[in-house]
PDB file of C-alpha atoms in Angstrom:
ATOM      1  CA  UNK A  27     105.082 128.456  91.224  1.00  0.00           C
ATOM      2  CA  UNK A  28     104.408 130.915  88.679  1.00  0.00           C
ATOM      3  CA  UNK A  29     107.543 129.936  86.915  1.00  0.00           C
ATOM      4  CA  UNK A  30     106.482 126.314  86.425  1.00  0.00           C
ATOM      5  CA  UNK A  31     102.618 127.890  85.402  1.00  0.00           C
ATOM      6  CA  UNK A  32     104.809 129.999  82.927  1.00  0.00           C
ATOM      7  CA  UNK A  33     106.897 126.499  81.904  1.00  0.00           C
ATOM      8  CA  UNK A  34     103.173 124.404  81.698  1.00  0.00           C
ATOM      9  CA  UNK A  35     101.442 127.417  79.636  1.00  0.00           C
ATOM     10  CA  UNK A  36     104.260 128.191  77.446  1.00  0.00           C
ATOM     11  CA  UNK A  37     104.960 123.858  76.691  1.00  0.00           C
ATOM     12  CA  UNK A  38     100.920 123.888  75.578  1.00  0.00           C
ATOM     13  CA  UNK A  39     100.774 127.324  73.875  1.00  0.00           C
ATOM     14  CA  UNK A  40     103.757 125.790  70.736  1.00  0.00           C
ATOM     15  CA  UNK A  41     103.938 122.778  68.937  1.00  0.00           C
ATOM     16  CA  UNK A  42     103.919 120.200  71.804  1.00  0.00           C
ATOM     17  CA  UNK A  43     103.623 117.211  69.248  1.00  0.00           C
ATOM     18  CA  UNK A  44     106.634 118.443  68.158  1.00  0.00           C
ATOM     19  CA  UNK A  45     109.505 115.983  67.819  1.00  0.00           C
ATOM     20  CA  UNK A  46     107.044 112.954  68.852  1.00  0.00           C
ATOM     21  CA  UNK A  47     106.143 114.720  71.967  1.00  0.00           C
ATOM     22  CA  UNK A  48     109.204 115.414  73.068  1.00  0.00           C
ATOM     23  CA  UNK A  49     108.286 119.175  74.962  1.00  0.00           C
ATOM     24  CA  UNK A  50     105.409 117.410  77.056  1.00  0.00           C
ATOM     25  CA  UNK A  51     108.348 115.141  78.199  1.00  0.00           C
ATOM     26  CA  UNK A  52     110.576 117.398  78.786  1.00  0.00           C
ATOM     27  CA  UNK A  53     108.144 119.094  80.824  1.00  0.00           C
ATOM     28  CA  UNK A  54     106.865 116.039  82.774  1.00  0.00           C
ATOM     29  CA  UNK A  55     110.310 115.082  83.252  1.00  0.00           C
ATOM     30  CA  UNK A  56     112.706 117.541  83.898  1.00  0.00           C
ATOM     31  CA  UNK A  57     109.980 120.093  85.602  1.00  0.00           C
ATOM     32  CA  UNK A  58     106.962 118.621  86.718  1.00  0.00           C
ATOM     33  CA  UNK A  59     108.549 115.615  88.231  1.00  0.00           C
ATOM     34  CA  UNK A  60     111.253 117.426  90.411  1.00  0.00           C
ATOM     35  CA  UNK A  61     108.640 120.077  91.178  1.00  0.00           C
ATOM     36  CA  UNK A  62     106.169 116.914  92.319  1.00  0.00           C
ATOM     37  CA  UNK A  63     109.055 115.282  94.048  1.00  0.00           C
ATOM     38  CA  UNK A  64     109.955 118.194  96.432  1.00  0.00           C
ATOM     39  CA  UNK A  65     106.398 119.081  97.039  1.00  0.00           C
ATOM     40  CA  UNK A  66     105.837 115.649  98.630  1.00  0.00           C
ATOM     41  CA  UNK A  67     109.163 115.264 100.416  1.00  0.00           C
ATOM     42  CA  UNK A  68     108.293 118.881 101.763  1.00  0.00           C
ATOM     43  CA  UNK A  69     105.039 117.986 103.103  1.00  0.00           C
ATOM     44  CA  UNK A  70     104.951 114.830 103.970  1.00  0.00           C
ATOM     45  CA  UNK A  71     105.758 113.752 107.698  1.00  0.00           C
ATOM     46  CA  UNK A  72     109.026 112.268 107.960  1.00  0.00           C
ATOM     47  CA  UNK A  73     107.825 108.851 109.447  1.00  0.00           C
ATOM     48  CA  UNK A  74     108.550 105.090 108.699  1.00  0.00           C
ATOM     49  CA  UNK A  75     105.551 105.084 106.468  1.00  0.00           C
ATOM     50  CA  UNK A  76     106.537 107.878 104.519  1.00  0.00           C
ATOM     51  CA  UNK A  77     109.942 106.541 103.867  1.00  0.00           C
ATOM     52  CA  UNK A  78     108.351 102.936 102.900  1.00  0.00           C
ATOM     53  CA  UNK A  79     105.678 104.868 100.373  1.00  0.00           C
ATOM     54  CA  UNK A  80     109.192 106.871  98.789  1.00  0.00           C
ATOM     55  CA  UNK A  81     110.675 103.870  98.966  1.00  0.00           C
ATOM     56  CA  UNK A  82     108.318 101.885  96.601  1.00  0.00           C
ATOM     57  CA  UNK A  83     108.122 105.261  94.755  1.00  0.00           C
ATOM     58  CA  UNK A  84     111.951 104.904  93.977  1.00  0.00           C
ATOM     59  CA  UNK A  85     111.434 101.446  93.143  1.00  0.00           C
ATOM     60  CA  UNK A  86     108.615 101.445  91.271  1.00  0.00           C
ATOM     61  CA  UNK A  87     110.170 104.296  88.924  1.00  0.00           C
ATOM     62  CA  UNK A  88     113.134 102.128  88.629  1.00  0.00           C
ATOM     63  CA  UNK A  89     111.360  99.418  87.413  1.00  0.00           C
ATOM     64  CA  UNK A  90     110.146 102.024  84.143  1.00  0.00           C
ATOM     65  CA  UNK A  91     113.842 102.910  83.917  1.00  0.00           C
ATOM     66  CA  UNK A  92     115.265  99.943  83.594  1.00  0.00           C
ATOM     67  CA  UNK A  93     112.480  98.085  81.637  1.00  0.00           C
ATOM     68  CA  UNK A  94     112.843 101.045  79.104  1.00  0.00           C
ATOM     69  CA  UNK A  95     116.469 100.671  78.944  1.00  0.00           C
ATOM     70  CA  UNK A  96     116.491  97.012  78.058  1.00  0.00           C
ATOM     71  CA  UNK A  97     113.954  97.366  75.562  1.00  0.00           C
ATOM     72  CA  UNK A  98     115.471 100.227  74.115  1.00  0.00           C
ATOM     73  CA  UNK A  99     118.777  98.480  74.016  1.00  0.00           C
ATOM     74  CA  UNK A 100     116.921  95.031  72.239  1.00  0.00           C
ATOM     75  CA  UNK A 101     115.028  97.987  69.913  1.00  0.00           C
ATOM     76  CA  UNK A 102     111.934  96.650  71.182  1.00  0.00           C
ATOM     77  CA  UNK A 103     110.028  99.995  69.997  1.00  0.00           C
ATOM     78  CA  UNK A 104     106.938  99.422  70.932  1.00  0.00           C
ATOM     79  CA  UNK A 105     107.681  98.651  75.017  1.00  0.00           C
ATOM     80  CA  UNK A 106     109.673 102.547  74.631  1.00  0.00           C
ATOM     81  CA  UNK A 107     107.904 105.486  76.553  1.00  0.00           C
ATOM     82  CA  UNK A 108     107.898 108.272  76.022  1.00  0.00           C
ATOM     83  CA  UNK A 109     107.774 107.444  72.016  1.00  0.00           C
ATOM     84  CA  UNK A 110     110.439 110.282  71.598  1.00  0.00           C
ATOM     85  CA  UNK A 111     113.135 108.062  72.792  1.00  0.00           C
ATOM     86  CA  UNK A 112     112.631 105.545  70.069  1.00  0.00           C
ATOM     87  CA  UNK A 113     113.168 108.028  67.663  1.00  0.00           C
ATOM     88  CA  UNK A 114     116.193 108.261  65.986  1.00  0.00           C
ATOM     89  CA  UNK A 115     115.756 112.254  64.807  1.00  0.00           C
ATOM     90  CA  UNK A 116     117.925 112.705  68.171  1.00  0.00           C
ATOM     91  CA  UNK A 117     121.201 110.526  67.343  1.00  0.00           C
ATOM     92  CA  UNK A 118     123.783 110.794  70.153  1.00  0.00           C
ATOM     93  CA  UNK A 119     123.164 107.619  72.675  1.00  0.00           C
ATOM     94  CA  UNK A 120     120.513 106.242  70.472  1.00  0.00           C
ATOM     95  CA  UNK A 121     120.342 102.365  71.467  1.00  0.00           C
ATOM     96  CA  UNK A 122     122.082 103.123  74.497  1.00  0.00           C
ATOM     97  CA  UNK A 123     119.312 102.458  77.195  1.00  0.00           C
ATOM     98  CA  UNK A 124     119.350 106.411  77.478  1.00  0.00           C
ATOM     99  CA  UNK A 125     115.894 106.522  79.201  1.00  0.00           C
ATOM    100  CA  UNK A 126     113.825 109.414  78.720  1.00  0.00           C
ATOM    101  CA  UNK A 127     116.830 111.921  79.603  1.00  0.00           C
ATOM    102  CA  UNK A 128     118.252 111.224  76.264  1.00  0.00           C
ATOM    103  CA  UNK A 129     121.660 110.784  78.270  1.00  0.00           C
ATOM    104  CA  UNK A 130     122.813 106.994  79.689  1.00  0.00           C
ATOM    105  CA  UNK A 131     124.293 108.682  82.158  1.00  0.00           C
ATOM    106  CA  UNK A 132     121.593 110.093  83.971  1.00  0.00           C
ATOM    107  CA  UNK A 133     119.532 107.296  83.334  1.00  0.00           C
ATOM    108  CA  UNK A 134     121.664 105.148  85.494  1.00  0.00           C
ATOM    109  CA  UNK A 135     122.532 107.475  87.696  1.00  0.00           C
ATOM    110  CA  UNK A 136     118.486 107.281  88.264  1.00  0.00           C
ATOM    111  CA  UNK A 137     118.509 103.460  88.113  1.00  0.00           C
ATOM    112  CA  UNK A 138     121.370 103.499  91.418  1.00  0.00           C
ATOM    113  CA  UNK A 139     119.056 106.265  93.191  1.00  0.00           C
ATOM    114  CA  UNK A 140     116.227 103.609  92.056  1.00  0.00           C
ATOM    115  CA  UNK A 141     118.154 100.335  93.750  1.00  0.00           C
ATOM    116  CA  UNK A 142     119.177 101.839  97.103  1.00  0.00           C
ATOM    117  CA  UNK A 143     114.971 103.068  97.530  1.00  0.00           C
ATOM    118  CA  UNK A 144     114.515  98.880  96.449  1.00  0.00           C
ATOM    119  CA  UNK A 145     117.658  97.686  98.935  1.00  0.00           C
ATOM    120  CA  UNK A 146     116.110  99.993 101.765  1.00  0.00           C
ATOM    121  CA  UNK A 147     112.202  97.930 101.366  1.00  0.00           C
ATOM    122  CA  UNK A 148     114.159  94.967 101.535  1.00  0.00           C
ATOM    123  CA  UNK A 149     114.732  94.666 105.806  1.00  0.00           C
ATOM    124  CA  UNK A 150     110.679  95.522 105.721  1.00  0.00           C
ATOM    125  CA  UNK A 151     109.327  92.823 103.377  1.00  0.00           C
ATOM    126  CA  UNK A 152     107.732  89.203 103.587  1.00  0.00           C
ATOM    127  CA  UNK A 153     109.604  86.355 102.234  1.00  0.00           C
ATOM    128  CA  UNK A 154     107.569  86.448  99.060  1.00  0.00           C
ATOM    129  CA  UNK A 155     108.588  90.358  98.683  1.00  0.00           C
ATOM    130  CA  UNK A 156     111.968  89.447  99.377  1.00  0.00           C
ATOM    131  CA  UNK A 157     111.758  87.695  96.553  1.00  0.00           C
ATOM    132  CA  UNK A 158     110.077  89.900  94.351  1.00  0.00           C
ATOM    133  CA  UNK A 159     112.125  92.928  95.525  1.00  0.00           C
ATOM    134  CA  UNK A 160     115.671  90.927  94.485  1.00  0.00           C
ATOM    135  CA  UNK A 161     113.784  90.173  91.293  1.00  0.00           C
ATOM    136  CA  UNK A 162     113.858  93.594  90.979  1.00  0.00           C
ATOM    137  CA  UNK A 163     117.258  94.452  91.743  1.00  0.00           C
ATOM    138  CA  UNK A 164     118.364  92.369  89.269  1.00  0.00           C
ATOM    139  CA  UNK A 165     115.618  94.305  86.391  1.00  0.00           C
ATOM    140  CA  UNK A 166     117.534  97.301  87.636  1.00  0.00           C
ATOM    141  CA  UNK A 167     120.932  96.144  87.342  1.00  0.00           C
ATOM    142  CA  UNK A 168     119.894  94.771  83.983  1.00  0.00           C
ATOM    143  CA  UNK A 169     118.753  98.352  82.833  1.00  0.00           C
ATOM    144  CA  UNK A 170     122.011  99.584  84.231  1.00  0.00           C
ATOM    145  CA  UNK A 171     123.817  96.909  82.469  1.00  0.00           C
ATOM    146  CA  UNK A 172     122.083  97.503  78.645  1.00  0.00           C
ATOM    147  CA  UNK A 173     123.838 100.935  79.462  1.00  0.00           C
ATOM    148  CA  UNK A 174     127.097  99.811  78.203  1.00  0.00           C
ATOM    149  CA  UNK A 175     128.554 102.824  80.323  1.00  0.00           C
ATOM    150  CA  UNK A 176     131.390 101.697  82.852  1.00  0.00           C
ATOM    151  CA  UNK A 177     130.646 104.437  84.865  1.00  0.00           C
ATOM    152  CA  UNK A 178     126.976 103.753  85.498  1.00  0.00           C
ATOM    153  CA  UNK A 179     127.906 100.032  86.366  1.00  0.00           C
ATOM    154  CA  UNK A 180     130.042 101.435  88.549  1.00  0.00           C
ATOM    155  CA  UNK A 181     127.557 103.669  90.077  1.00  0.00           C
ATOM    156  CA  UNK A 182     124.935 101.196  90.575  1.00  0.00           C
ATOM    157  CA  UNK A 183     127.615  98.854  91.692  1.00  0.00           C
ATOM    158  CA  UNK A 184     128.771 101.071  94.661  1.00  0.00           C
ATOM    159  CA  UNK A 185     125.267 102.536  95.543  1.00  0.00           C
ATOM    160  CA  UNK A 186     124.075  99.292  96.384  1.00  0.00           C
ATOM    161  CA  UNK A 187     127.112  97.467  97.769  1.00  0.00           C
ATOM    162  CA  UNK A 188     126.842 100.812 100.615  1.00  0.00           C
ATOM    163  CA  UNK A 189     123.485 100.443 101.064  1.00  0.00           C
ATOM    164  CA  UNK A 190     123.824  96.613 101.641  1.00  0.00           C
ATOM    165  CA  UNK A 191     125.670  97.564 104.556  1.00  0.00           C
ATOM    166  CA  UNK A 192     123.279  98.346 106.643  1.00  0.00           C
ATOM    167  CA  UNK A 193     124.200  98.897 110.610  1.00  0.00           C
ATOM    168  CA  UNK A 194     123.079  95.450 112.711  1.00  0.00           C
ATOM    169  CA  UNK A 195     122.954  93.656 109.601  1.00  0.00           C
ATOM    170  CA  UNK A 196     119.713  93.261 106.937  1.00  0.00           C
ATOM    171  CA  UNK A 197     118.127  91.162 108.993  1.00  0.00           C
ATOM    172  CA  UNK A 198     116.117  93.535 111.115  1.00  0.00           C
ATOM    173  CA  UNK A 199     114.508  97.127 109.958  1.00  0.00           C
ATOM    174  CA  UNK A 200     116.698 100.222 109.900  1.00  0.00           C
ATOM    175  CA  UNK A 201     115.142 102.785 112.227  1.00  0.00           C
ATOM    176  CA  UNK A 202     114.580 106.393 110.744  1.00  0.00           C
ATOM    177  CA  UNK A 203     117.975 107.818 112.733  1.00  0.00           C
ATOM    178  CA  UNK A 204     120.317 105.180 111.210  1.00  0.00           C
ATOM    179  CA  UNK A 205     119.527 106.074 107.779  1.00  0.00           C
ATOM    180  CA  UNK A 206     122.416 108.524 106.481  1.00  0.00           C
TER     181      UNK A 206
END
């Protein structure tokens, strides 16, 4: 803990506008959100409920990633957060749906982690989230997509063909021990 104090204090104590805000990103990002990540996955109760609530985490995360990538990709600047990845001071991937990693790769790589948490909500919801939840499927493989990367398509591609698979079919909800 008091390395990521150390990583907060040192990001605030520079130039954090720096490179349109590109250190508070970094921070959020590569840090905070990890850090944030594995608190709650340590703490929580592993229980149906706390798989649904990661699960429209996952989803809802996906849905920044790939609405970020396809606007990045149509340079639609002003639907680009974190500003920094709209800039072109940092050249390699620019235009490439590169998401706030400033790499396509682990953007997508993000986006497939992002479909299966979508694919899993999918034996759990209403008709009318059905329908919403393929809606999003198809934002994510769009983000994936605006990639132009083979190997993300591929990715995303596999990641949700396995997770389609589910045991007994998708018609009825996967029980905590079947998962994996």
């Amino acid at each position: 803990m008091a390395c990521y104090a150390g990583l907060v204090l040192s990001t605030f104590a520079h130039d954090w506008r720096a490179n349109h805000v590109q250190p508070v990103a970094r921070l959020l990002f590569c840090y905070l959100m990890p850090l944030g990540l594995y608190w709650v996955a340590r703490q929580a109760a592993i229980s149906e409920r706390a798989l649904v609530r990661m699960f429209v985490c996952l989803a809802g995360f996906g849905a920044y990633l790939a609405l970020t990538a396809v606007a990045e990709v149509n340079q639609l600047w002003w639907a680009v957060f974190p500003k920094y990845i709209a800039s072109p001071d940092f050249k390699e991937f620019f235009g490439r749906a590169r998401g706030p990693f400033l790499n396509p790769t682990a953007n997508g790589l993000l986006l497939g982690t992002s479909l299966i948490g979508v694919l899993l909500l999918l034996p759990r919801a209403n008709r009318a989230g059905k329908a919403a939840l393929l809606a999003l499927a198809l934002l994510i493989f769009s983000g994936a997509e605006a990639m132009a990367a083979e190997s993300v398509g591929l990715v995303v591609a596999i990641k949700g063909k396995a997770t389609a698979k589910t045991p007994g079919g998708a018609s009825r909800k996967l029980k905590l021990t079947e998962i994996g």
